[in-house]
């Protein structure tokens, strides 16, 4: 039987001592808050091979590996002076930590974990050779996953660079294309949400999209909310066709201003603008144009506590209008890039499934 040890027996745990104001965008060292990606600062309190666990908020349960100098936030736990293969421990936590925190997190509005949840956590303590072998195997698969992700990112960068090369920046319009309002080129509409009090509206049926869904990818694939055919008819909901461009008008964080394509016929809520296909502008060109105008579109938001877009703002967006034959040429290039991205994405999914299976096999409780 494999021996199990508490983390308190093989490592030390310490939180950072700074709040978020300690960030310095021009700093030299990574500063880990409870976000998944570090910001920068000019000080460091750790210089070690460590594991970082967000202590509160939406990322409780996530696990981050870091090797080198770093600074940490007050509610970020840093596991250091680790007396085993650090990658071995990292992969154990990656496999089981989120499940463990779901059982033990405290609070309602903002979930958090306590020090004892970490120090009392038990892991199988194999001999060092076994630890090294498991870590090495999982590292190899993880490296393939990261390389495939990088390939997909490079294709996105290529698509953006081709757009800029052919058309220039869509906001500053250096090539002096004719400008039209979006409403002059195509129809822009929105949706609505049926009453939550009417149970007959809410069963399996037609998808209803909200901006709580991730909208920074190419397509929206799935939603937890579906409305019945009765709701569509009774509430006169519009069912939008495949390849309708959705633009997020509301949404916290970076959601507002993102665009995405519908993968299948769906209804949407009032937080989205729906930009329909038109003979006046190529949909693929328009999608890329809006993606490349993201920062500008966000800046047009209006409101108090949270700035939002509205249908009038979206309809009156200034859109460069190059010749359709040039738009079509661009769209054919993007079609080839998207075909390659689809292949890479399918490979990435297989790699991720293999990785998850290896994790489960290596660390079954």
Coordinates of C-alpha atoms in Angstrom, one line a residue:
X1 CA 0.0 0.0 0.0
X2 CA 1.3 3.5 -1.0
X3 CA 2.2 5.7 2.0
X4 CA 0.3 9.0 2.2
X5 CA 1.7 12.1 3.8
X6 CA 0.2 15.5 4.7
X7 CA 1.6 18.4 2.8
X8 CA 2.7 19.9 6.1
X9 CA 5.2 17.1 6.4
X10 CA 7.0 17.8 3.1
X11 CA 6.8 21.6 2.5
X12 CA 6.1 25.0 3.9
X13 CA 3.2 27.3 3.1
X14 CA 3.3 31.0 3.1
X15 CA 1.0 33.8 1.8
X16 CA 2.3 37.0 0.3
X17 CA 2.3 40.2 2.2
X18 CA 1.2 42.8 -0.4
X19 CA -2.2 43.9 -1.8
X20 CA -3.0 44.5 -5.5
X21 CA -1.6 48.1 -5.3
X22 CA 1.9 46.6 -5.2
X23 CA 1.7 46.0 -8.9
X24 CA 4.2 47.8 -11.1
X25 CA 3.6 47.3 -14.9
X26 CA 7.3 48.0 -15.5
X27 CA 8.5 45.6 -12.8
X28 CA 11.0 42.9 -13.3
X29 CA 9.4 40.0 -11.3
X30 CA 6.1 38.1 -11.5
X31 CA 3.5 39.2 -9.0
X32 CA 1.0 36.4 -8.3
X33 CA -2.4 37.6 -7.2
X34 CA -5.5 35.3 -7.2
X35 CA -5.7 35.6 -11.0
X36 CA -4.3 32.9 -13.2
X37 CA -1.7 35.1 -14.9
X38 CA 0.8 37.1 -12.9
X39 CA 1.3 40.9 -13.2
X40 CA 4.6 42.6 -12.5
X41 CA 6.4 44.2 -9.6
X42 CA 9.9 45.3 -8.5
X43 CA 10.3 43.2 -5.4
X44 CA 10.4 39.4 -4.8
X45 CA 9.9 37.4 -1.6
X46 CA 10.4 33.9 -3.0
X47 CA 13.2 32.5 -5.2
X48 CA 12.4 28.8 -5.5
X49 CA 10.6 26.1 -7.4
X50 CA 7.1 26.6 -6.0
X51 CA 3.4 25.9 -6.4
X52 CA 0.9 28.7 -6.2
X53 CA -2.7 28.3 -5.0
X54 CA -5.2 31.2 -5.3
X55 CA -6.7 31.6 -1.9
X56 CA -10.0 33.3 -2.7
X57 CA -12.3 34.2 -5.6
X58 CA -13.2 32.5 -8.8
X59 CA -9.9 30.8 -9.3
X60 CA -9.9 28.8 -6.0
X61 CA -9.0 25.3 -7.0
X62 CA -6.5 26.3 -9.7
X63 CA -2.8 25.3 -9.5
X64 CA 0.2 27.2 -10.8
X65 CA 3.8 26.1 -11.1
X66 CA 6.6 28.6 -11.0
X67 CA 10.4 28.4 -10.9
X68 CA 12.4 31.5 -9.9
X69 CA 11.9 34.9 -8.2
X70 CA 8.3 36.0 -7.5
X71 CA 6.1 38.1 -5.3
X72 CA 2.7 37.1 -3.9
X73 CA -0.6 38.7 -2.9
X74 CA -1.9 38.5 0.7
X75 CA -4.5 35.8 -0.2
X76 CA -2.2 33.8 -2.5
X77 CA -0.7 30.6 -0.9
X78 CA 2.9 29.8 -2.0
X79 CA 4.0 26.2 -1.4
X80 CA 7.9 26.3 -1.1
X81 CA 10.8 24.3 0.3
X82 CA 9.1 21.2 -1.2
X83 CA 10.8 17.9 -0.3
X84 CA 9.7 15.9 -3.3
X85 CA 9.7 16.3 -7.1
X86 CA 7.9 19.6 -7.4
X87 CA 6.3 18.7 -10.8
X88 CA 5.1 15.4 -9.3
X89 CA 3.3 17.4 -6.6
X90 CA 2.1 19.9 -9.1
X91 CA 0.4 17.2 -11.2
X92 CA -1.1 15.6 -8.1
X93 CA -2.7 18.9 -7.2
X94 CA -3.8 19.5 -10.8
X95 CA -5.6 16.2 -10.6
X96 CA -7.2 16.5 -7.2
X97 CA -7.0 20.0 -5.7
X98 CA -10.1 21.5 -7.3
X99 CA -12.3 18.6 -6.2
X100 CA -10.8 19.0 -2.7
X101 CA -11.5 22.7 -2.5
X102 CA -15.1 22.3 -3.6
X103 CA -15.6 20.3 -0.5
X104 CA -13.8 22.7 1.8
X105 CA -14.1 26.3 0.4
X106 CA -15.7 28.8 2.8
X107 CA -18.0 31.7 2.2
X108 CA -20.8 32.6 -0.3
X109 CA -20.1 35.9 -2.1
X110 CA -16.4 35.3 -2.2
X111 CA -15.2 31.7 -1.7
X112 CA -11.9 31.1 0.1
X113 CA -9.7 28.4 1.5
X114 CA -7.9 28.1 4.9
X115 CA -4.3 27.2 5.5
X116 CA -5.4 23.9 7.1
X117 CA -7.1 22.8 3.9
X118 CA -3.6 22.8 2.3
X119 CA -1.5 21.5 5.2
X120 CA -3.8 18.6 5.9
X121 CA -4.1 17.6 2.3
X122 CA -2.6 14.1 1.8
X123 CA -0.8 12.8 -1.2
X124 CA 0.6 9.4 -2.2
X125 CA 4.4 9.6 -1.4
X126 CA 6.1 7.3 -3.9
X127 CA 9.9 6.8 -4.0
X128 CA 11.8 9.5 -5.8
X129 CA 12.5 7.5 -8.9
X130 CA 8.7 6.9 -9.4
X131 CA 8.0 10.5 -8.8
X132 CA 10.6 11.5 -11.4
X133 CA 9.2 9.1 -14.0
X134 CA 5.6 10.2 -13.5
X135 CA 6.6 13.9 -13.7
X136 CA 8.7 13.3 -16.8
X137 CA 5.8 11.5 -18.6
X138 CA 3.3 14.1 -17.8
X139 CA 5.7 16.9 -18.7
X140 CA 6.1 15.4 -22.2
X141 CA 2.3 15.3 -22.8
X142 CA 1.9 18.8 -21.3
X143 CA 4.6 20.1 -23.5
X144 CA 2.8 18.8 -26.6
X145 CA -0.4 20.5 -25.4
X146 CA 1.4 23.8 -25.0
X147 CA 3.0 23.5 -28.4
X148 CA -0.4 22.9 -30.0
X149 CA -1.9 25.8 -28.2
X150 CA 1.0 28.0 -29.4
X151 CA 0.3 26.8 -33.0
X152 CA -3.3 27.9 -32.7
X153 CA -2.3 31.3 -31.3
X154 CA 0.2 31.8 -34.1
X155 CA -2.6 31.1 -36.7
X156 CA -4.8 33.7 -34.9
X157 CA -1.9 36.2 -35.1
X158 CA -1.4 35.3 -38.8
X159 CA -5.1 36.0 -39.5
X160 CA -4.8 39.4 -37.8
X161 CA -1.6 40.3 -39.6
X162 CA -3.2 39.4 -43.0
X163 CA -6.2 41.6 -42.2
X164 CA -4.0 44.6 -41.3
X165 CA -1.8 44.1 -44.4
X166 CA -4.8 44.0 -46.8
X167 CA -7.0 46.6 -45.2
X168 CA -5.0 48.6 -42.6
X169 CA -6.2 49.4 -39.1
X170 CA -10.0 49.5 -39.3
X171 CA -10.3 52.4 -36.8
X172 CA -7.7 54.8 -38.1
X173 CA -8.3 53.7 -41.7
X174 CA -4.9 54.6 -43.2
X175 CA -5.9 53.3 -46.6
X176 CA -8.8 55.7 -46.8
X177 CA -11.5 53.2 -47.5
X178 CA -15.1 54.5 -47.7
X179 CA -16.8 54.5 -44.3
X180 CA -20.4 53.4 -43.7
X181 CA -22.4 52.9 -40.6
X182 CA -22.9 49.3 -39.7
X183 CA -26.7 49.7 -40.0
X184 CA -26.2 50.8 -43.7
X185 CA -24.5 47.5 -44.5
X186 CA -26.6 45.0 -42.6
X187 CA -29.4 44.5 -40.0
X188 CA -28.5 44.7 -36.3
X189 CA -31.0 43.4 -33.8
X190 CA -31.0 42.0 -30.3
X191 CA -32.8 39.4 -28.2
X192 CA -34.7 39.1 -25.0
X193 CA -35.1 36.8 -22.0
X194 CA -38.4 35.2 -21.3
X195 CA -39.9 35.6 -17.8
X196 CA -38.1 33.4 -15.3
X197 CA -41.3 32.9 -13.4
X198 CA -43.0 31.0 -16.3
X199 CA -41.8 27.4 -16.0
X200 CA -43.2 26.4 -19.3
X201 CA -40.6 28.7 -21.0
X202 CA -37.6 26.9 -19.5
X203 CA -37.0 23.3 -20.6
X204 CA -34.9 21.6 -23.1
X205 CA -35.4 23.2 -26.5
X206 CA -33.8 26.1 -28.3
X207 CA -30.6 27.6 -27.1
X208 CA -30.6 30.9 -25.4
X209 CA -27.2 32.7 -25.3
X210 CA -26.1 35.2 -22.6
X211 CA -22.8 37.0 -22.2
X212 CA -22.0 35.0 -19.2
X213 CA -20.9 32.4 -21.8
X214 CA -17.3 32.7 -23.0
X215 CA -17.4 34.8 -26.1
X216 CA -13.7 35.3 -27.0
X217 CA -13.5 32.3 -29.4
X218 CA -14.7 31.9 -32.9
X219 CA -17.9 30.0 -32.2
X220 CA -20.3 29.5 -29.4
X221 CA -21.0 25.8 -29.0
X222 CA -23.1 25.2 -25.9
X223 CA -25.2 26.8 -23.3
X224 CA -26.8 25.7 -20.1
X225 CA -30.0 27.7 -20.8
X226 CA -32.6 26.5 -23.3
X227 CA -36.1 27.8 -23.9
X228 CA -39.1 25.8 -25.2
X229 CA -40.8 26.2 -28.6
X230 CA -43.7 27.5 -26.6
X231 CA -41.5 30.3 -25.2
X232 CA -40.2 31.2 -28.7
X233 CA -43.8 31.5 -30.1
X234 CA -45.4 33.1 -27.0
X235 CA -42.6 35.7 -26.4
X236 CA -42.0 36.2 -30.1
X237 CA -38.3 35.4 -29.8
X238 CA -36.1 35.7 -32.9
X239 CA -34.3 32.5 -33.7
X240 CA -31.1 33.7 -35.4
X241 CA -29.4 31.6 -38.2
X242 CA -26.0 30.0 -38.1
X243 CA -23.1 32.4 -38.7
X244 CA -24.9 35.3 -37.2
X245 CA -22.2 37.5 -35.6
X246 CA -23.0 38.2 -31.9
X247 CA -21.4 41.2 -30.2
X248 CA -21.5 41.3 -26.4
X249 CA -23.0 44.6 -25.4
X250 CA -22.9 44.0 -21.6
X251 CA -20.6 41.9 -19.5
X252 CA -18.0 42.2 -16.8
X253 CA -14.3 42.0 -17.3
X254 CA -13.2 41.8 -21.0
X255 CA -16.5 40.4 -22.3
X256 CA -18.0 43.6 -23.6
X257 CA -17.1 44.2 -27.2
X258 CA -16.1 40.6 -28.0
X259 CA -17.6 39.0 -31.1
X260 CA -18.4 35.4 -31.9
X261 CA -20.3 33.4 -34.5
X262 CA -23.4 31.3 -33.8
X263 CA -22.7 27.6 -34.6
X264 CA -26.3 26.8 -35.0
X265 CA -29.8 28.4 -35.0
X266 CA -30.3 30.0 -31.6
X267 CA -32.1 32.7 -29.6
X268 CA -30.1 35.3 -27.7
X269 CA -30.8 37.5 -24.7
X270 CA -30.8 41.3 -24.6
X271 CA -27.1 41.5 -23.7
X272 CA -26.1 40.6 -27.3
X273 CA -26.4 42.4 -30.5
X274 CA -27.0 40.1 -33.5
X275 CA -25.4 41.2 -36.8
X276 CA -27.0 39.4 -39.7
X277 CA -25.4 38.2 -42.9
X278 CA -25.8 40.6 -45.8
X279 CA -24.9 40.9 -49.5
X280 CA -23.3 44.3 -48.8
X281 CA -20.4 43.0 -46.7
X282 CA -18.7 39.7 -46.3
X283 CA -19.5 38.1 -42.9
X284 CA -15.9 36.8 -42.4
X285 CA -14.4 40.2 -43.2
X286 CA -16.8 41.9 -40.8
X287 CA -16.0 39.4 -38.0
X288 CA -12.3 40.1 -38.4
X289 CA -12.9 43.8 -38.6
X290 CA -14.8 43.9 -35.4
X291 CA -12.2 41.7 -33.6
X292 CA -9.5 44.1 -34.7
X293 CA -11.6 47.1 -33.4
X294 CA -12.1 45.5 -30.0
X295 CA -10.4 48.2 -27.9
X296 CA -12.2 51.0 -29.8
X297 CA -15.6 49.4 -29.5
X298 CA -15.1 48.9 -25.7
X299 CA -14.3 52.6 -25.4
X300 CA -17.7 53.5 -26.7
X301 CA -19.5 52.0 -23.7
X302 CA -21.7 54.2 -21.7
X303 CA -23.1 54.0 -18.1
X304 CA -22.3 54.5 -14.5
X305 CA -20.9 51.6 -12.4
X306 CA -20.4 49.5 -15.4
X307 CA -20.0 50.9 -18.9
X308 CA -22.0 49.0 -21.6
X309 CA -22.8 49.2 -25.2
X310 CA -26.3 49.5 -26.6
X311 CA -28.0 48.7 -29.9
X312 CA -27.8 52.2 -31.1
X313 CA -24.0 52.4 -30.5
X314 CA -23.5 49.1 -32.4
X315 CA -25.7 50.1 -35.3
X316 CA -23.7 53.3 -35.7
X317 CA -20.3 51.8 -35.7
X318 CA -18.1 53.2 -38.4
X319 CA -17.2 50.4 -40.8
X320 CA -14.5 50.5 -43.5
X321 CA -16.0 49.3 -46.8
X322 CA -13.3 47.9 -49.2
X323 CA -14.5 46.4 -52.5
X324 CA -16.3 43.1 -52.1
X325 CA -13.9 41.2 -54.3
X326 CA -11.1 42.1 -51.9
X327 CA -13.2 41.1 -48.9
X328 CA -13.9 37.7 -50.6
X329 CA -10.2 37.2 -51.3
X330 CA -9.5 37.8 -47.6
X331 CA -12.3 35.4 -46.6
X332 CA -10.9 32.6 -48.7
X333 CA -7.5 33.0 -47.0
X334 CA -9.1 32.9 -43.5
X335 CA -11.1 29.8 -44.5
X336 CA -7.8 28.0 -45.1
X337 CA -6.4 29.2 -41.8
X338 CA -9.6 28.1 -40.0
X339 CA -9.4 24.7 -41.5
X340 CA -5.9 24.3 -40.1
X341 CA -7.0 25.6 -36.8
X342 CA -9.8 23.0 -36.7
X343 CA -7.2 20.2 -37.2
X344 CA -5.0 21.7 -34.5
X345 CA -8.0 22.0 -32.1
X346 CA -9.0 18.4 -32.7
X347 CA -5.4 17.3 -32.0
X348 CA -5.4 19.5 -28.9
X349 CA -8.6 17.9 -27.6
X350 CA -7.1 14.4 -28.1
X351 CA -3.9 15.4 -26.3
X352 CA -5.9 16.9 -23.4
X353 CA -7.9 13.8 -23.1
X354 CA -4.8 11.7 -23.0
X355 CA -3.3 14.0 -20.4
X356 CA -6.4 13.8 -18.2
X357 CA -6.4 10.0 -18.5
X358 CA -2.8 9.9 -17.4
X359 CA -3.4 12.1 -14.5
X360 CA -6.3 9.9 -13.3
X361 CA -4.3 6.8 -13.8
X362 CA -1.2 8.2 -12.0
X363 CA -3.1 9.6 -9.0
X364 CA -6.2 7.5 -8.5
X365 CA -7.3 7.8 -4.9

